[in-house]
PDB file of C-alpha atoms in Angstrom:
ATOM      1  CA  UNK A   1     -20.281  15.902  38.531  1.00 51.00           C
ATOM      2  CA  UNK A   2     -18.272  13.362  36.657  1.00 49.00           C
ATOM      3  CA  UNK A   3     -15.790  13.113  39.236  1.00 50.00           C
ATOM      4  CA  UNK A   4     -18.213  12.556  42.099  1.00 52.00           C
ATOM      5  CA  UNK A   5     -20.209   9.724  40.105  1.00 51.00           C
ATOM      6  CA  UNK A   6     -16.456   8.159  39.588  1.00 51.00           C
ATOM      7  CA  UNK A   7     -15.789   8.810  43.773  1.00 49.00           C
ATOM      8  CA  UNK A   8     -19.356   7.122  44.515  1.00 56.00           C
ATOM      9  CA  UNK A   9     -18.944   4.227  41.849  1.00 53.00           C
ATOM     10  CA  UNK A  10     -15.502   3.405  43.642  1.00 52.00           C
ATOM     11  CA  UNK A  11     -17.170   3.840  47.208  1.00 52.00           C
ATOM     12  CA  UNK A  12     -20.239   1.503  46.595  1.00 53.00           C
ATOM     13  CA  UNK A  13     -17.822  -1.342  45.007  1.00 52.00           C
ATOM     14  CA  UNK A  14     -15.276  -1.054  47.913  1.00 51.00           C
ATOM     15  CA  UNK A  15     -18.827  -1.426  50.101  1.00 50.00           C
ATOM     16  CA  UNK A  16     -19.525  -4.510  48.277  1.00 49.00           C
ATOM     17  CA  UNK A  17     -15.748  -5.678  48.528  1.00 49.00           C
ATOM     18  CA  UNK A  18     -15.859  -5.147  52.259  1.00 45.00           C
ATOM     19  CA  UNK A  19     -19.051  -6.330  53.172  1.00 50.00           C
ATOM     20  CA  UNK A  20     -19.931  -9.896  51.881  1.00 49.00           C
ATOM     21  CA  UNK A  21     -23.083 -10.106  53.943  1.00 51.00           C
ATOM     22  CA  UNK A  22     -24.312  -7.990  51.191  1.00 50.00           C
ATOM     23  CA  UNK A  23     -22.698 -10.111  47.669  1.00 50.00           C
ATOM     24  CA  UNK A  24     -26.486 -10.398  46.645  1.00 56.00           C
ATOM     25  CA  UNK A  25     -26.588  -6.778  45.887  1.00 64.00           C
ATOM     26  CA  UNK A  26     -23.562  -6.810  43.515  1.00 69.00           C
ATOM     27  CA  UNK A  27     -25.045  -7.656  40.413  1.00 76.00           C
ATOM     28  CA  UNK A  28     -28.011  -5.279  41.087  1.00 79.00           C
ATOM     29  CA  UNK A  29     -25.414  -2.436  42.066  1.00 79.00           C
ATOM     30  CA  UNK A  30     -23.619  -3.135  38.695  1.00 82.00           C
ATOM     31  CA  UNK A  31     -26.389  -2.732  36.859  1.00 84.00           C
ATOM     32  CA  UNK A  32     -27.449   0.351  38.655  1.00 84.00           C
ATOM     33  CA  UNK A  33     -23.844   2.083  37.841  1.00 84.00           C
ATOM     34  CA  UNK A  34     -24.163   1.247  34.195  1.00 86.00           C
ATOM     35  CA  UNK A  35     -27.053   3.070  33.504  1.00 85.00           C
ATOM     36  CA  UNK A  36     -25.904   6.198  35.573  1.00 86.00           C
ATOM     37  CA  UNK A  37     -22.866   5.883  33.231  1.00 87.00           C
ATOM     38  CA  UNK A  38     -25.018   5.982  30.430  1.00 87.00           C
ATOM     39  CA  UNK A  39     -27.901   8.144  30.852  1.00 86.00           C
ATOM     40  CA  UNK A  40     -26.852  10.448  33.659  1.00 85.00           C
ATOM     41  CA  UNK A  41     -23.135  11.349  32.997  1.00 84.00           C
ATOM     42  CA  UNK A  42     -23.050  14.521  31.289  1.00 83.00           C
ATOM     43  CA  UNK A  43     -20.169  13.044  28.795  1.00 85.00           C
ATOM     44  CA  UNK A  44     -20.123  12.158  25.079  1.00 87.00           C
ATOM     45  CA  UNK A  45     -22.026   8.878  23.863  1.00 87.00           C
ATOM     46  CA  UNK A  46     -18.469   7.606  22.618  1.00 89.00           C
ATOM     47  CA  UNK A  47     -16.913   8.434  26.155  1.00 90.00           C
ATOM     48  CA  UNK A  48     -19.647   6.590  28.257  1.00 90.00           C
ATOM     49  CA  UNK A  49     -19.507   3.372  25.909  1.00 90.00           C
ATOM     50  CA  UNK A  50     -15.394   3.349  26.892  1.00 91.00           C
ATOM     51  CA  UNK A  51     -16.280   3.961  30.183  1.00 91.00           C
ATOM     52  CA  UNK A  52     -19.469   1.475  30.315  1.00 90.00           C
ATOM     53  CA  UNK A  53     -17.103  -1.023  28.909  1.00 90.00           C
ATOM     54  CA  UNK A  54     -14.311  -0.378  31.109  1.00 90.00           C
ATOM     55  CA  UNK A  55     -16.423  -0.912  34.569  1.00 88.00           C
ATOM     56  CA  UNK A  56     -17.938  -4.140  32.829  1.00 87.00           C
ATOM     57  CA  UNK A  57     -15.039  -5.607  32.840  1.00 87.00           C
ATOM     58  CA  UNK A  58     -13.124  -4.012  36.298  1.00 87.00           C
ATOM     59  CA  UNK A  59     -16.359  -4.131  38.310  1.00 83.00           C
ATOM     60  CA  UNK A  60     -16.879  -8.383  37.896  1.00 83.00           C
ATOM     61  CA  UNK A  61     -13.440  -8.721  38.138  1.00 82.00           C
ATOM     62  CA  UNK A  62     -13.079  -7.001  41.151  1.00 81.00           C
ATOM     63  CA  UNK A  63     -16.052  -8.357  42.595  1.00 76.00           C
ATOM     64  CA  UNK A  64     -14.940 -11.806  42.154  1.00 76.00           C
ATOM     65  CA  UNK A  65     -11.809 -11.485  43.338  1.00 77.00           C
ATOM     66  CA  UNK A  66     -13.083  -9.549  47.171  1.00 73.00           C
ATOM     67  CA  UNK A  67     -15.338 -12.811  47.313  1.00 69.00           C
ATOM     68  CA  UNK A  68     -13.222 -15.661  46.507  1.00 65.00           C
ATOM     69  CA  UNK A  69     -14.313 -18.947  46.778  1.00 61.00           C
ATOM     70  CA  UNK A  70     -17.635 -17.814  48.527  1.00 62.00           C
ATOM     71  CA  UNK A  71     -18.874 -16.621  44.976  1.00 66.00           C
ATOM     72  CA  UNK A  72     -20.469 -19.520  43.067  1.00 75.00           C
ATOM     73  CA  UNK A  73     -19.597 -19.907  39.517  1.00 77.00           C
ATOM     74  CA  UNK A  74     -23.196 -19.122  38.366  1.00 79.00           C
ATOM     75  CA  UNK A  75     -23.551 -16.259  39.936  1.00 77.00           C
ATOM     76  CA  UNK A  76     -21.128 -14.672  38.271  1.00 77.00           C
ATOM     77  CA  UNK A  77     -22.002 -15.788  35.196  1.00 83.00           C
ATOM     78  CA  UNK A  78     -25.923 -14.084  35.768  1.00 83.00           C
ATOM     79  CA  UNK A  79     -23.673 -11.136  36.800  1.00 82.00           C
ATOM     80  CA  UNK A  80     -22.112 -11.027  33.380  1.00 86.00           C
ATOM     81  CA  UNK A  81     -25.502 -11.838  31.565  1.00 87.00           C
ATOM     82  CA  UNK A  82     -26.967  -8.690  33.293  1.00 87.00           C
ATOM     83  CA  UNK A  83     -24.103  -6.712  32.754  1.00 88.00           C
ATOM     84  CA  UNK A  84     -24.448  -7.505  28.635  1.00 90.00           C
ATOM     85  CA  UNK A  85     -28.393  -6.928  29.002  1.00 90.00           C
ATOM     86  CA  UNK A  86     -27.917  -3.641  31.477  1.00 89.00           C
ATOM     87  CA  UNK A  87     -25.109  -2.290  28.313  1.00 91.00           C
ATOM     88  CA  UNK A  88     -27.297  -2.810  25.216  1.00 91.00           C
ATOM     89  CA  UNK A  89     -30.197  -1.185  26.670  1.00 90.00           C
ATOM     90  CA  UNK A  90     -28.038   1.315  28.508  1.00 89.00           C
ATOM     91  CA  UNK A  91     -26.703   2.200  25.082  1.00 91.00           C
ATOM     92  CA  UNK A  92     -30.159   2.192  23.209  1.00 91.00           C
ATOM     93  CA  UNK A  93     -31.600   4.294  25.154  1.00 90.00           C
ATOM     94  CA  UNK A  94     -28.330   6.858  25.877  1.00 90.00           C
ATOM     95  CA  UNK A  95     -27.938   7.008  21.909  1.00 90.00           C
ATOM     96  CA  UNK A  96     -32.281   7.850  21.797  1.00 89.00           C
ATOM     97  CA  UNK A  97     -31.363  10.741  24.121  1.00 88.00           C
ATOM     98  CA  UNK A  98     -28.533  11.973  22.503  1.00 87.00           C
ATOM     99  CA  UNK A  99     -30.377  11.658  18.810  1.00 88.00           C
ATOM    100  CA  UNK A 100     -33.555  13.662  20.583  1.00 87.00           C
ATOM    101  CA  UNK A 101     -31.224  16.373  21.432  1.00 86.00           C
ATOM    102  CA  UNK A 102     -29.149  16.543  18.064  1.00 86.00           C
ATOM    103  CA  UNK A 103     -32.629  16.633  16.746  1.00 87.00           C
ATOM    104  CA  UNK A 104     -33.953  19.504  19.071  1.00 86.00           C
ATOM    105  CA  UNK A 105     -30.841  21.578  18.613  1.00 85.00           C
ATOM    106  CA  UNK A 106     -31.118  21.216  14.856  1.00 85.00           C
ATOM    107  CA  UNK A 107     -34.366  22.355  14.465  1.00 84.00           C
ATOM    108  CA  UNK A 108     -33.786  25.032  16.878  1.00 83.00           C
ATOM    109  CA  UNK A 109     -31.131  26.451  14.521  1.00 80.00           C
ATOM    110  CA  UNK A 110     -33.726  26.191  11.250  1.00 80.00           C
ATOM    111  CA  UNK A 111     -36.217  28.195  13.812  1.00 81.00           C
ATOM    112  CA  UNK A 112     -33.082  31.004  14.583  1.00 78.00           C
ATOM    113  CA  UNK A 113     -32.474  30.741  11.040  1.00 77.00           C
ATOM    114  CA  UNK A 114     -35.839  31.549  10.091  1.00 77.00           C
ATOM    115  CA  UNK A 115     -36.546  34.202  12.605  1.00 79.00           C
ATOM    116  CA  UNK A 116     -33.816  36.461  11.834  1.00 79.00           C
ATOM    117  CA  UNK A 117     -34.054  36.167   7.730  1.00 83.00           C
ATOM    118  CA  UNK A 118     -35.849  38.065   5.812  1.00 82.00           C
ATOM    119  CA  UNK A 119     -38.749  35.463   3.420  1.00 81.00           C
ATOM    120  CA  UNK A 120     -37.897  37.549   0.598  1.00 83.00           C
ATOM    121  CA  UNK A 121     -34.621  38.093   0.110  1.00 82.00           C
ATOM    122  CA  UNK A 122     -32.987  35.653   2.171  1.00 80.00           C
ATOM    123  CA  UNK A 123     -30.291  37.902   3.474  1.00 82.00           C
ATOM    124  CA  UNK A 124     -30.783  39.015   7.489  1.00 81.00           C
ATOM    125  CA  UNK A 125     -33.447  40.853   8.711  1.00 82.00           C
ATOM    126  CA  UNK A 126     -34.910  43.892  10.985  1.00 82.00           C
ATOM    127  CA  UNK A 127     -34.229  41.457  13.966  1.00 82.00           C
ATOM    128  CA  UNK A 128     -31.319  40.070  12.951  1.00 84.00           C
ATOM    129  CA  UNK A 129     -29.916  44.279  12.419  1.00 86.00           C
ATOM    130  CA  UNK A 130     -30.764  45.383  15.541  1.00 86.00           C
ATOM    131  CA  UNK A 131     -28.507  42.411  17.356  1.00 86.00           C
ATOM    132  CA  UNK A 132     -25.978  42.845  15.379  1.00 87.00           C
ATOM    133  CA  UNK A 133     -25.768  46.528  15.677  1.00 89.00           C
ATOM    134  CA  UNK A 134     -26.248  46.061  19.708  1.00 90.00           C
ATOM    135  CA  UNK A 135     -22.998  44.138  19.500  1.00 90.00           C
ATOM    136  CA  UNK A 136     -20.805  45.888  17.235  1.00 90.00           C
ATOM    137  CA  UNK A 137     -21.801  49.071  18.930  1.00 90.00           C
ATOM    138  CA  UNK A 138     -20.371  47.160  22.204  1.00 90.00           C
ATOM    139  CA  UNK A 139     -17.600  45.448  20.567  1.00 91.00           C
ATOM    140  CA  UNK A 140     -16.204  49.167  18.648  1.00 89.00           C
ATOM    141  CA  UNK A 141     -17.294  50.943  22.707  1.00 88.00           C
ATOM    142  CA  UNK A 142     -14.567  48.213  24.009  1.00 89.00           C
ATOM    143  CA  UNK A 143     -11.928  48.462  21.672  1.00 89.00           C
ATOM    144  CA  UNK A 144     -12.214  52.089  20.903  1.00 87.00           C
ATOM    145  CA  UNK A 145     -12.665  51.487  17.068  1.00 89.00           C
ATOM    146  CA  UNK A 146     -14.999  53.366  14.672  1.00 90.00           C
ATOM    147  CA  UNK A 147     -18.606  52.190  13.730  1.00 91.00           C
ATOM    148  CA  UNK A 148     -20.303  52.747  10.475  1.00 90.00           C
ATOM    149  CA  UNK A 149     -23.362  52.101   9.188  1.00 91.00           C
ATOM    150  CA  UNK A 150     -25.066  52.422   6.069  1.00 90.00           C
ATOM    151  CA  UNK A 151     -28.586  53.151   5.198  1.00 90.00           C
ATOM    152  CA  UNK A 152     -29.857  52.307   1.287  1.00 89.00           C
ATOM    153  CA  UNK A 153     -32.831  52.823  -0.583  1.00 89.00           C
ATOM    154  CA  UNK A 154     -33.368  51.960  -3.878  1.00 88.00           C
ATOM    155  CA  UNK A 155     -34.291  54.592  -6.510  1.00 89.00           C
ATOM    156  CA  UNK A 156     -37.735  55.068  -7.957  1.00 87.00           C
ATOM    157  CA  UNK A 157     -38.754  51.619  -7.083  1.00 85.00           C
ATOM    158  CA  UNK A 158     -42.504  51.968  -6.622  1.00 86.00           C
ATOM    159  CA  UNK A 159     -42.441  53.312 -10.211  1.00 85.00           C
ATOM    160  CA  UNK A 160     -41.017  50.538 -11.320  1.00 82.00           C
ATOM    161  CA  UNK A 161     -43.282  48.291  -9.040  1.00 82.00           C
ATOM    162  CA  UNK A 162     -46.236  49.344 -10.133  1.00 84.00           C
ATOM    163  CA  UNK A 163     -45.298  49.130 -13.560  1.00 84.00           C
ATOM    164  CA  UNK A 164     -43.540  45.620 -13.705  1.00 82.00           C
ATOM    165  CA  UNK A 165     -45.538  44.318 -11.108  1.00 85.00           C
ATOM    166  CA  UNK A 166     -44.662  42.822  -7.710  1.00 85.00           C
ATOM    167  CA  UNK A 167     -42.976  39.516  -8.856  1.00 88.00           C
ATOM    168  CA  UNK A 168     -40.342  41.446 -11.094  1.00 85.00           C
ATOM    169  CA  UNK A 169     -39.765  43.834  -7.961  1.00 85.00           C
ATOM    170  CA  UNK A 170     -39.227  40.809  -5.515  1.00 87.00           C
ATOM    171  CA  UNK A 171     -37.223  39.436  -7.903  1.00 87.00           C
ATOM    172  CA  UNK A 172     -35.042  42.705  -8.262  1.00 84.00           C
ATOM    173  CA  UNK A 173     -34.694  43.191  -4.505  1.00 86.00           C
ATOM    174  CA  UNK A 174     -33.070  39.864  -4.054  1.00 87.00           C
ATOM    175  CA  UNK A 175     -30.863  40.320  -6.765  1.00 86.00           C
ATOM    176  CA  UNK A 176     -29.643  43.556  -4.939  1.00 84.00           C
ATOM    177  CA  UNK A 177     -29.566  41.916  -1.752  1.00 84.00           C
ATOM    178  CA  UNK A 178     -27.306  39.390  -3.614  1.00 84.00           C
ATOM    179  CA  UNK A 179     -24.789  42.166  -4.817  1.00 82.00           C
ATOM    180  CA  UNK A 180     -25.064  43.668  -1.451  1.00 79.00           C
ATOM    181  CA  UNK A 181     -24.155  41.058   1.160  1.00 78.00           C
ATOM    182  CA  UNK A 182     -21.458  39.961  -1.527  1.00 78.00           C
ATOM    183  CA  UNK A 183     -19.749  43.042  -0.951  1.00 72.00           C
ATOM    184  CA  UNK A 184     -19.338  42.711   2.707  1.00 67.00           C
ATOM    185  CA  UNK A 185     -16.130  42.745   3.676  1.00 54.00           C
ATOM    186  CA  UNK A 186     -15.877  39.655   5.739  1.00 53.00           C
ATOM    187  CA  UNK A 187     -18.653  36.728   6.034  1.00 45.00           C
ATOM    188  CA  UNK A 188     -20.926  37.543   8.815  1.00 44.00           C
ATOM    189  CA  UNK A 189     -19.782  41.003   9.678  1.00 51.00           C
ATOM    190  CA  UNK A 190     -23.209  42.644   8.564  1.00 47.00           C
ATOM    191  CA  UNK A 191     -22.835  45.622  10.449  1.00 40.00           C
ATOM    192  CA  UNK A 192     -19.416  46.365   9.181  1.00 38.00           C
ATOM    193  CA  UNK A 193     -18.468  48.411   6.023  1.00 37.00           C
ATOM    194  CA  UNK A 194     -18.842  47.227   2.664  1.00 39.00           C
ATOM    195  CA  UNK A 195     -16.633  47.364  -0.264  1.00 37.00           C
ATOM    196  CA  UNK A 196     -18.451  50.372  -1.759  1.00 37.00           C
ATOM    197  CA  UNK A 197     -18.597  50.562  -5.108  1.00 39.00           C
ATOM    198  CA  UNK A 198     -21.635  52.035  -7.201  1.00 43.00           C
ATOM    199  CA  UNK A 199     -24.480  49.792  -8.010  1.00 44.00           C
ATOM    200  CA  UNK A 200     -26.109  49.839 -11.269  1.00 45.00           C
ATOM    201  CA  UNK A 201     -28.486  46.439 -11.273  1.00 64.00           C
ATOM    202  CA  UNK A 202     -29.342  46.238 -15.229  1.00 50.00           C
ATOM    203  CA  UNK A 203     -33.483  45.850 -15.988  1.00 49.00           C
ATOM    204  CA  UNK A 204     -33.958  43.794 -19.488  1.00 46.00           C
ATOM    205  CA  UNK A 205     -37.668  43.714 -18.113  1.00 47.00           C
ATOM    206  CA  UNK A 206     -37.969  47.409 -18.705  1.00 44.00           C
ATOM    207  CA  UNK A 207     -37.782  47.481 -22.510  1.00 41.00           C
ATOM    208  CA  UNK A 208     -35.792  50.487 -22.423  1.00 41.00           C
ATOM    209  CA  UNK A 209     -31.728  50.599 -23.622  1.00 41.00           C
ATOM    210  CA  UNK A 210     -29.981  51.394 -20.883  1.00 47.00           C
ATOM    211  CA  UNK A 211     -32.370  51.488 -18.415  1.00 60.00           C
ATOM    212  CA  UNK A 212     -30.676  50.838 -14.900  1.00 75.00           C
ATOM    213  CA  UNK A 213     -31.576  50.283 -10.978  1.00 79.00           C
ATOM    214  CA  UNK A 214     -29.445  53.258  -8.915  1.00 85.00           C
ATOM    215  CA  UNK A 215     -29.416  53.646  -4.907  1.00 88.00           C
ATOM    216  CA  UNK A 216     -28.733  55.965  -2.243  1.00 91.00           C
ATOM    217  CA  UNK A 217     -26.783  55.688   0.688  1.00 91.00           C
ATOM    218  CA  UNK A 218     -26.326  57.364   3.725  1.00 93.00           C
ATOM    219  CA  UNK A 219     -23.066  56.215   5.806  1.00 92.00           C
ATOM    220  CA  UNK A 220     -22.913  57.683   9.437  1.00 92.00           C
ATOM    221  CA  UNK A 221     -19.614  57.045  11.464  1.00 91.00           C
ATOM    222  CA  UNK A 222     -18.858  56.847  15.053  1.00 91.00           C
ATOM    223  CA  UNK A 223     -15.839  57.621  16.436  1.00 88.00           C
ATOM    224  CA  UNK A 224     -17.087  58.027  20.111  1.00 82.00           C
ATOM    225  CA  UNK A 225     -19.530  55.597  21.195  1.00 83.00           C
ATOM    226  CA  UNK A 226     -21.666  56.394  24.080  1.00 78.00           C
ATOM    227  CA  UNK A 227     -24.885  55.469  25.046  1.00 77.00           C
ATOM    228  CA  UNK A 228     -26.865  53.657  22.517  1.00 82.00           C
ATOM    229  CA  UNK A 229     -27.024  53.398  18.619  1.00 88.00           C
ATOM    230  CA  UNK A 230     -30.143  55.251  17.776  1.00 88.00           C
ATOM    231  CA  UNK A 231     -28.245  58.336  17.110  1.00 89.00           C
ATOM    232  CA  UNK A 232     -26.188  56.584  14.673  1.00 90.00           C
ATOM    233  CA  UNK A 233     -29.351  55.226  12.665  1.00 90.00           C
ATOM    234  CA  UNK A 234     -30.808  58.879  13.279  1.00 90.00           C
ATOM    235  CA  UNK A 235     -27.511  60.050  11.674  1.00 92.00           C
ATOM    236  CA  UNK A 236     -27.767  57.956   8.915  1.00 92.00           C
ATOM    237  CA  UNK A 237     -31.208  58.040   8.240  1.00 91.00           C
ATOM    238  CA  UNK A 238     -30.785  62.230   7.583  1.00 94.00           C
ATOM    239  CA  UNK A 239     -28.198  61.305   5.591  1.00 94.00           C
ATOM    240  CA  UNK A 240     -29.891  58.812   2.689  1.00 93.00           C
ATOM    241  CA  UNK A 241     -32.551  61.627   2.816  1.00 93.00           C
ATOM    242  CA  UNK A 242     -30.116  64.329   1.910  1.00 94.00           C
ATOM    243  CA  UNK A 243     -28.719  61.630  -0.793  1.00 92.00           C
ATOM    244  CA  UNK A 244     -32.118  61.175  -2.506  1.00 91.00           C
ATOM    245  CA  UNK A 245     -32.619  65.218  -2.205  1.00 92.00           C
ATOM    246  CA  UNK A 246     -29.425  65.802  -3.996  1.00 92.00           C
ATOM    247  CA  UNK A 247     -30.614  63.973  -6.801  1.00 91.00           C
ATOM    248  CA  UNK A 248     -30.381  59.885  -5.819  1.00 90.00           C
ATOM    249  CA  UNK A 249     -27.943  57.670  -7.129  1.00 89.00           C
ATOM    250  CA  UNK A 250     -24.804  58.956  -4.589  1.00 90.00           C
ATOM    251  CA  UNK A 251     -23.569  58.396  -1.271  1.00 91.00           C
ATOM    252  CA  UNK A 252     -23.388  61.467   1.754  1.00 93.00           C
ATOM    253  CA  UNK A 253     -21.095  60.415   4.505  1.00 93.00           C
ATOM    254  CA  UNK A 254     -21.533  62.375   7.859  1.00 92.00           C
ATOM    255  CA  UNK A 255     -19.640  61.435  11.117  1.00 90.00           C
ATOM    256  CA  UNK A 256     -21.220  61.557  14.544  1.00 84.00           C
ATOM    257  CA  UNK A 257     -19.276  62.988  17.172  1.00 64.00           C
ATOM    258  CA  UNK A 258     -20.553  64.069  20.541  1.00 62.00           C
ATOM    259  CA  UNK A 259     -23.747  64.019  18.515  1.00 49.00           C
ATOM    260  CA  UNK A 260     -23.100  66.143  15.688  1.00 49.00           C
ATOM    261  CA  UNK A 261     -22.825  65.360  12.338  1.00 39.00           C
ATOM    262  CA  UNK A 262     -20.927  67.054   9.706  1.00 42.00           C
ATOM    263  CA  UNK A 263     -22.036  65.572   6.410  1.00 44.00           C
ATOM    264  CA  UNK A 264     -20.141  65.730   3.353  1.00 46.00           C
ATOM    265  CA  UNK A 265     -20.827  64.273  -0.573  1.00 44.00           C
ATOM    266  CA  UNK A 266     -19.419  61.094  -1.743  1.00 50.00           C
TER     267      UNK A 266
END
């Protein structure tokens, strides 16, 4: 596209070099060009000031030379005038464009931002799990390496809700949030393995010595990955249920291939 406005800017000025029967349209034609520089040109503000600038001072030139002395002085001095007037409010309104996108794009990255974390804890959410998961399951299918995923509950938190109240549980599950998407192995990677090491959040609010917060987990693996990702979840779903049965507070780790899961304590 860039290219072609270039090929039609030259072909229009050669028209006007060639044709002096039609010298009245120059300064119109100028004008014209700039602001298809400016506000059509699918190029950085910076780049179409340079390149504004650089036909302001060609284009006249050019022009005045292909006329010669049948091109009164005044003339091109209205030329010039217009070509000043036609770049500042070629400029003004390029750089209102380009601010009304920068503007748009920002606060379409707040809206993605705010659709895909979670208002309570501020870490990602259901939506934000199920893309990533569609994409590492695609990523591991394509490179052949091994997915895991790990599924937590916290223990005996509704006791402790109901007892503490709501506030001191919100505040509890974003400090465990905290802890959790700190131990993520690299930033961003959510549906990757973490740096496992047992959680105990301590609970002051509780009024009891020693009194601690303790989850389960259930990690399925995938070694072969066919189809789609609900049998992993599936997987490790059965396994943080076989976690809490066996008393809470531990890890099972089962593997998924072909479907099957052999589970094992952790």
């Amino acid at each position: 596209m860039v290219v072609a406005a270039v090929v039609g800017t030259v072909t229009r000025m050669v028209m006007v070099s060639l044709h002096p029967n039609i010298m009245d349209l120059g300064s119109a034609l100028m004008v014209g060009i700039l602001f298809v520089i400016y506000l059509y040109l699918p190029i950085r503000l910076v780049t179409s000031v340079a390149l504004a600038a650089a036909f302001s001072i060609v284009a006249p030139l050019w022009w005045s030379l292909s006329q010669g002395a049948a091109l009164p002085p005044d003339q091109l001095y209205r030329v010039l005038i217009w070509l000043l007037l036609a770049n500042a409010l070629g400029f003004t309104a390029a750089n209102c464009m380009q601010r009304s996108l920068r503007t748009q794009f920002a606060q379409s990255l707040l809206l993605q931002q705010l659709l895909f974390t979670d208002s309570l804890t501020g870490i990602a959410n259901h939506r934000r799990f199920d893309s990533a998961l569609e994409r590492e399951w695609r990523r591991c299918r394509r490179t052949g390496a091994p997915l895991s995923l790990l599924m937590i509950d916290v223990d005996h938190f509704k006791p402790y809700n109901d007892q503490f109240g709501h506030q001191q549980g919100d505040d509890c599950l974003r400090r465990l949030a905290r802890l959790l998407l700190d131990g993520v192995a690299r930033h961003g990677d959510s549906g990757r393995a973490l740096r496992w090491r047992r959680i105990c959040l301590p609970l002051p609010e509780c009024g009891m010595a020693g009194a601690r917060l303790t989850i389960s987990v259930g990690v399925a693996t995938a070694k072969d990955l066919f189809g789609e990702p609900g049998a992993l979840m599936g997987l490790a779903g059965k396994l943080l249920y076989a976690a809490k049965a066996a008393g809470r507070n531990q890890v099972i780790v089962g593997q998924l291939p072909a479907g099957k899961a052999a589970a094992r304590s952790a």
